[in-house]
Amino acid sequence: MTDLGRRFHFDSALKSDVGRVRKINEDSALCLPESGIWVVADGMGGHAAGDFASQTITGTLETVGVPVSLEDLKVRFLERLSMANARIIAHAQSLGGGPVGATLASVLIHGDRFACVWSGDSRVYRFRAGQLTQVSRDHTEVQALLDAGSITEEQAANWPRKNVITRAIGVNDIPQCDVVEDVLEDRDLFLICSDGLTEYFENEEIASVLAGAGKTDLDGLCDRFVSTAVERGGKDNISVILFRCHEDPPERLEALWAFPEFEGTL
């Protein structure tokens, strides 16, 4: 057998809801498994601004194409993110220069490796073997204070400026993102969400819901997350992506190598 390396295919689900208070959904989400990208963007700036920002990010990232490596995917992704960033800045200037932007949370996958790219307080989680890991780390004022040891976890929970973000796409000439990379394992389950979800779910409850993923399809889990957040107040837009990674067996890799036109159909 020719060694093609470990490869994966994916089940994905997405749900976005305006919530109970906002009139406009300023979130935008994208599932593009054929390119290896999943994205949630949470806009800020109000109608004709926040929704423009988030939709510009996901719309521009739709053109990533099919990469040849994770490095290639990251380059393509970040190039398009820079394009979206410039378009958002130009749009803000056309509106008079008020604050316009969007947070970003994304997972990029090629082969058996993934990269998490984020800016702001939308989050990426990985659920593996019953353990939940928050892969991203919030770019917020309260997180910075926690990291500096200036406040406790108890104080952070009720901090008056807990939703103030310190990074977003569209607010600086160059997008400010963090990137972490790791190796995929079979059955890894990723959750990407806007802060409209995490306003109402602590990490322990997220882990509890995801622990039931084997009994409920991913669409049903997305519905559960969003409907619960709406029931608990729905003060913000709520967007959730769930996707599960399935490692391809050797027989499938052999078939794809011999008959590449079958990829995606076996």
Tab-separated table of C-alpha atoms in Angstrom:
chain	number	residue	atom	x	y	z
A	1	MET	CA	0.000	0.000	0.000
A	2	THR	CA	1.249	3.508	-0.846
A	3	ASP	CA	1.556	5.615	2.287
A	4	LEU	CA	-0.861	8.524	1.921
A	5	GLY	CA	-0.750	9.500	5.593
A	6	ARG	CA	-3.767	9.693	7.866
A	7	ARG	CA	-6.823	11.338	6.376
A	8	PHE	CA	-10.232	12.201	7.761
A	9	HIS	CA	-13.760	12.903	6.627
A	10	PHE	CA	-16.314	14.905	8.578
A	11	ASP	CA	-19.899	15.243	9.748
A	12	SER	CA	-20.877	18.901	10.187
A	13	ALA	CA	-23.882	20.831	11.498
A	14	LEU	CA	-24.560	24.553	11.813
A	15	LYS	CA	-27.262	26.670	13.422
A	16	SER	CA	-27.519	30.430	13.883
A	17	ASP	CA	-30.320	32.337	15.600
A	18	VAL	CA	-31.022	36.040	16.081
A	19	GLY	CA	-32.005	35.472	19.730
A	20	ARG	CA	-34.789	37.206	21.639
A	21	VAL	CA	-33.511	40.791	21.805
A	22	ARG	CA	-31.602	41.722	18.634
A	23	LYS	CA	-33.471	42.549	15.433
A	24	ILE	CA	-30.563	41.681	13.120
A	25	ASN	CA	-28.388	38.565	13.138
A	26	GLU	CA	-24.830	39.928	12.977
A	27	ASP	CA	-23.314	36.428	13.163
A	28	SER	CA	-22.191	34.511	10.098
A	29	ALA	CA	-20.943	30.928	9.917
A	30	LEU	CA	-19.301	28.746	7.289
A	31	CYS	CA	-18.782	24.974	6.975
A	32	LEU	CA	-16.519	24.069	4.055
A	33	PRO	CA	-15.190	20.558	4.728
A	34	GLU	CA	-13.975	20.124	1.145
A	35	SER	CA	-11.499	22.935	1.830
A	36	GLY	CA	-10.957	21.990	5.458
A	37	ILE	CA	-12.364	25.140	7.097
A	38	TRP	CA	-15.102	25.849	9.638
A	39	VAL	CA	-15.719	29.458	10.744
A	40	VAL	CA	-17.923	31.524	13.063
A	41	ALA	CA	-17.764	35.335	12.854
A	42	ASP	CA	-19.669	37.592	15.265
A	43	GLY	CA	-20.168	41.115	13.909
A	44	MET	CA	-20.233	44.362	15.828
A	45	GLY	CA	-21.381	47.797	14.731
A	46	GLY	CA	-25.107	47.412	14.230
A	47	HIS	CA	-27.205	46.978	11.091
A	48	ALA	CA	-25.304	47.547	7.821
A	49	ALA	CA	-22.057	47.232	9.799
A	50	GLY	CA	-21.769	44.154	12.043
A	51	ASP	CA	-23.633	41.899	9.649
A	52	PHE	CA	-21.538	43.294	6.768
A	53	ALA	CA	-18.336	42.514	8.693
A	54	SER	CA	-19.196	38.921	9.559
A	55	GLN	CA	-20.618	38.132	6.118
A	56	THR	CA	-17.585	39.679	4.435
A	57	ILE	CA	-15.315	37.362	6.434
A	58	THR	CA	-17.205	34.161	5.628
A	59	GLY	CA	-17.902	35.201	2.031
A	60	THR	CA	-14.240	35.927	1.346
A	61	LEU	CA	-13.104	32.689	3.010
A	62	GLU	CA	-15.425	30.687	0.750
A	63	THR	CA	-12.869	31.159	-2.053
A	64	VAL	CA	-10.052	29.279	-0.256
A	65	GLY	CA	-10.168	26.382	-2.734
A	66	VAL	CA	-8.471	23.017	-2.152
A	67	PRO	CA	-5.104	23.285	-0.370
A	68	VAL	CA	-2.167	20.879	-0.694
A	69	SER	CA	-0.989	21.115	2.931
A	70	LEU	CA	-1.895	22.725	6.231
A	71	GLU	CA	0.707	25.423	5.609
A	72	ASP	CA	-0.854	26.148	2.215
A	73	LEU	CA	-4.303	26.277	3.820
A	74	LYS	CA	-3.122	28.725	6.489
A	75	VAL	CA	-1.549	30.981	3.853
A	76	ARG	CA	-4.708	30.955	1.716
A	77	PHE	CA	-6.894	31.539	4.776
A	78	LEU	CA	-4.861	34.435	6.175
A	79	GLU	CA	-4.543	36.093	2.750
A	80	ARG	CA	-8.324	36.123	2.401
A	81	LEU	CA	-8.760	37.245	5.980
A	82	SER	CA	-6.544	40.235	5.190
A	83	MET	CA	-8.722	40.989	2.156
A	84	ALA	CA	-11.854	40.837	4.303
A	85	ASN	CA	-10.192	43.034	6.919
A	86	ALA	CA	-9.476	45.726	4.303
A	87	ARG	CA	-13.052	45.590	2.995
A	88	ILE	CA	-14.474	45.999	6.494
A	89	ILE	CA	-12.231	48.999	7.183
A	90	ALA	CA	-13.285	50.620	3.892
A	91	HIS	CA	-16.951	50.010	4.720
A	92	ALA	CA	-16.525	51.566	8.173
A	93	GLN	CA	-14.982	54.653	6.583
A	94	SER	CA	-17.920	54.917	4.159
A	95	LEU	CA	-20.269	54.924	7.162
A	96	GLY	CA	-18.393	57.709	8.890
A	97	GLY	CA	-15.658	55.816	10.683
A	98	GLY	CA	-17.565	54.270	13.596
A	99	PRO	CA	-16.481	50.937	15.086
A	100	VAL	CA	-17.136	48.037	12.700
A	101	GLY	CA	-15.640	44.560	12.946
A	102	ALA	CA	-16.201	40.944	13.829
A	103	THR	CA	-14.713	38.311	16.057
A	104	LEU	CA	-13.422	35.163	14.379
A	105	ALA	CA	-13.199	31.560	15.542
A	106	SER	CA	-12.100	28.926	13.044
A	107	VAL	CA	-10.652	25.461	12.575
A	108	LEU	CA	-8.497	24.572	9.563
A	109	ILE	CA	-7.740	20.918	8.783
A	110	HIS	CA	-5.479	19.156	6.315
A	111	GLY	CA	-4.425	15.541	6.642
A	112	ASP	CA	-4.137	14.657	10.312
A	113	ARG	CA	-3.361	18.147	11.622
A	114	PHE	CA	-5.522	21.118	12.495
A	115	ALA	CA	-4.974	24.800	13.171
A	116	CYS	CA	-7.241	26.954	15.308
A	117	VAL	CA	-7.247	30.624	14.255
A	118	TRP	CA	-9.146	33.172	16.301
A	119	SER	CA	-9.559	36.836	17.154
A	120	GLY	CA	-11.907	38.028	19.905
A	121	ASP	CA	-14.199	36.030	22.164
A	122	SER	CA	-15.872	33.554	19.845
A	123	ARG	CA	-14.548	30.151	20.869
A	124	VAL	CA	-13.268	26.791	19.638
A	125	TYR	CA	-13.636	23.678	21.797
A	126	ARG	CA	-12.462	20.101	21.205
A	127	PHE	CA	-14.180	17.143	22.847
A	128	ARG	CA	-11.960	14.046	22.879
A	129	ALA	CA	-12.406	10.805	24.831
A	130	GLY	CA	-14.847	12.450	27.232
A	131	GLN	CA	-12.655	15.482	27.908
A	132	LEU	CA	-13.471	19.047	26.836
A	133	THR	CA	-10.624	21.420	25.915
A	134	GLN	CA	-11.098	25.105	25.143
A	135	VAL	CA	-8.622	25.445	22.284
A	136	SER	CA	-8.991	29.201	21.818
A	137	ARG	CA	-8.361	31.753	24.572
A	138	ASP	CA	-10.594	34.819	24.773
A	139	HIS	CA	-9.190	38.147	23.645
A	140	THR	CA	-11.095	40.107	26.277
A	141	GLU	CA	-10.325	42.643	28.970
A	142	VAL	CA	-11.427	40.248	31.696
A	143	GLN	CA	-9.211	37.420	30.366
A	144	ALA	CA	-6.224	39.770	30.312
A	145	LEU	CA	-6.907	40.691	33.945
A	146	LEU	CA	-7.185	37.013	34.868
A	147	ASP	CA	-3.924	36.205	33.087
A	148	ALA	CA	-2.199	39.029	34.966
A	149	GLY	CA	-3.544	37.764	38.300
A	150	SER	CA	-5.350	41.059	38.886
A	151	ILE	CA	-8.745	39.439	39.521
A	152	THR	CA	-10.027	36.041	40.613
A	153	GLU	CA	-12.286	33.649	38.678
A	154	GLU	CA	-15.128	34.622	41.017
A	155	GLN	CA	-14.594	38.328	40.287
A	156	ALA	CA	-14.349	37.626	36.558
A	157	ALA	CA	-17.784	35.988	36.518
A	158	ASN	CA	-19.404	39.288	37.502
A	159	TRP	CA	-16.919	41.742	36.008
A	160	PRO	CA	-18.846	44.769	34.674
A	161	ARG	CA	-16.771	44.885	31.468
A	162	LYS	CA	-16.569	41.124	30.927
A	163	ASN	CA	-17.772	41.419	27.312
A	164	VAL	CA	-15.197	44.033	26.249
A	165	ILE	CA	-13.028	42.436	23.563
A	166	THR	CA	-9.426	43.407	22.853
A	167	ARG	CA	-9.175	42.042	19.303
A	168	ALA	CA	-11.448	41.789	16.269
A	169	ILE	CA	-11.173	41.626	12.490
A	170	GLY	CA	-11.656	45.008	10.809
A	171	VAL	CA	-10.357	47.273	13.563
A	172	ASN	CA	-6.631	47.259	12.700
A	173	ASP	CA	-4.797	47.572	9.388
A	174	ILE	CA	-3.442	44.038	9.870
A	175	PRO	CA	-5.708	41.314	11.349
A	176	GLN	CA	-4.598	40.311	14.844
A	177	CYS	CA	-5.112	36.584	15.349
A	178	ASP	CA	-3.687	33.804	17.460
A	179	VAL	CA	-2.972	30.380	15.963
A	180	VAL	CA	-2.434	27.015	17.660
A	181	GLU	CA	-1.878	23.654	15.966
A	182	ASP	CA	-2.305	20.044	17.018
A	183	VAL	CA	-2.875	16.522	15.721
A	184	LEU	CA	-6.336	15.093	15.021
A	185	GLU	CA	-7.602	11.852	16.481
A	186	ASP	CA	-10.469	9.691	15.294
A	187	ARG	CA	-13.851	10.831	16.667
A	188	ASP	CA	-12.610	14.271	17.732
A	189	LEU	CA	-15.644	16.548	18.054
A	190	PHE	CA	-15.221	20.307	17.596
A	191	LEU	CA	-17.574	23.063	18.736
A	192	ILE	CA	-17.182	26.590	17.333
A	193	CYS	CA	-19.508	29.245	18.727
A	194	SER	CA	-20.155	32.935	19.205
A	195	ASP	CA	-20.385	34.400	22.700
A	196	GLY	CA	-24.171	34.303	22.428
A	197	LEU	CA	-23.799	30.645	23.443
A	198	THR	CA	-21.114	30.923	26.127
A	199	GLU	CA	-23.084	33.724	27.824
A	200	TYR	CA	-25.408	30.933	28.998
A	201	PHE	CA	-23.215	27.814	29.081
A	202	GLU	CA	-20.275	27.126	31.371
A	203	ASN	CA	-17.641	24.722	30.067
A	204	GLU	CA	-18.837	21.940	32.384
A	205	GLU	CA	-22.326	22.040	30.884
A	206	ILE	CA	-20.945	22.149	27.338
A	207	ALA	CA	-18.970	18.990	28.136
A	208	SER	CA	-22.103	17.335	29.521
A	209	VAL	CA	-24.090	18.087	26.356
A	210	LEU	CA	-21.297	16.883	24.070
A	211	ALA	CA	-20.968	13.684	26.076
A	212	GLY	CA	-24.355	12.729	24.625
A	213	ALA	CA	-23.190	13.253	21.053
A	214	GLY	CA	-23.238	9.543	20.340
A	215	LYS	CA	-26.977	9.373	21.042
A	216	THR	CA	-28.052	12.536	19.182
A	217	ASP	CA	-27.177	13.689	15.689
A	218	LEU	CA	-25.120	16.864	15.383
A	219	ASP	CA	-28.056	18.861	14.004
A	220	GLY	CA	-30.020	17.909	17.101
A	221	LEU	CA	-27.171	18.989	19.380
A	222	CYS	CA	-26.893	22.343	17.587
A	223	ASP	CA	-30.634	22.828	18.057
A	224	ARG	CA	-30.320	21.979	21.751
A	225	PHE	CA	-27.496	24.451	22.338
A	226	VAL	CA	-29.239	27.288	20.511
A	227	SER	CA	-32.749	26.710	21.837
A	228	THR	CA	-31.440	26.533	25.419
A	229	ALA	CA	-29.507	29.793	25.004
A	230	VAL	CA	-32.659	31.442	23.633
A	231	GLU	CA	-34.762	30.102	26.517
A	232	ARG	CA	-32.232	31.449	29.041
A	233	GLY	CA	-32.497	34.970	27.668
A	234	GLY	CA	-31.105	35.072	24.134
A	235	LYS	CA	-29.648	38.565	24.642
A	236	ASP	CA	-27.285	38.140	21.698
A	237	ASN	CA	-27.186	36.313	18.382
A	238	ILE	CA	-26.226	32.655	18.825
A	239	SER	CA	-24.203	30.638	16.326
A	240	VAL	CA	-22.969	27.066	16.729
A	241	ILE	CA	-20.960	24.758	14.481
A	242	LEU	CA	-20.367	21.133	15.438
A	243	PHE	CA	-18.234	18.757	13.408
A	244	ARG	CA	-16.899	15.276	14.077
A	245	CYS	CA	-13.716	13.838	12.569
A	246	HIS	CA	-13.678	10.283	11.211
A	247	GLU	CA	-10.342	8.719	10.300
A	248	ASP	CA	-10.425	7.009	6.918
A	249	PRO	CA	-9.657	3.285	7.014
A	250	PRO	CA	-6.729	1.990	4.920
A	251	GLU	CA	-9.095	0.436	2.350
A	252	ARG	CA	-10.662	3.838	1.641
A	253	LEU	CA	-7.271	5.472	1.227
A	254	GLU	CA	-6.223	2.785	-1.229
A	255	ALA	CA	-9.375	3.380	-3.291
A	256	LEU	CA	-8.904	7.151	-3.291
A	257	TRP	CA	-5.298	6.716	-4.414
A	258	ALA	CA	-6.272	4.383	-7.251
A	259	PHE	CA	-9.444	6.259	-8.254
A	260	PRO	CA	-9.207	9.916	-7.121
A	261	GLU	CA	-12.449	10.708	-8.941
A	262	PHE	CA	-14.234	8.672	-6.237
A	263	GLU	CA	-13.177	11.013	-3.428
A	264	GLY	CA	-16.212	12.200	-1.495
A	265	THR	CA	-18.402	9.396	-2.860
A	266	LEU	CA	-17.078	6.281	-1.099
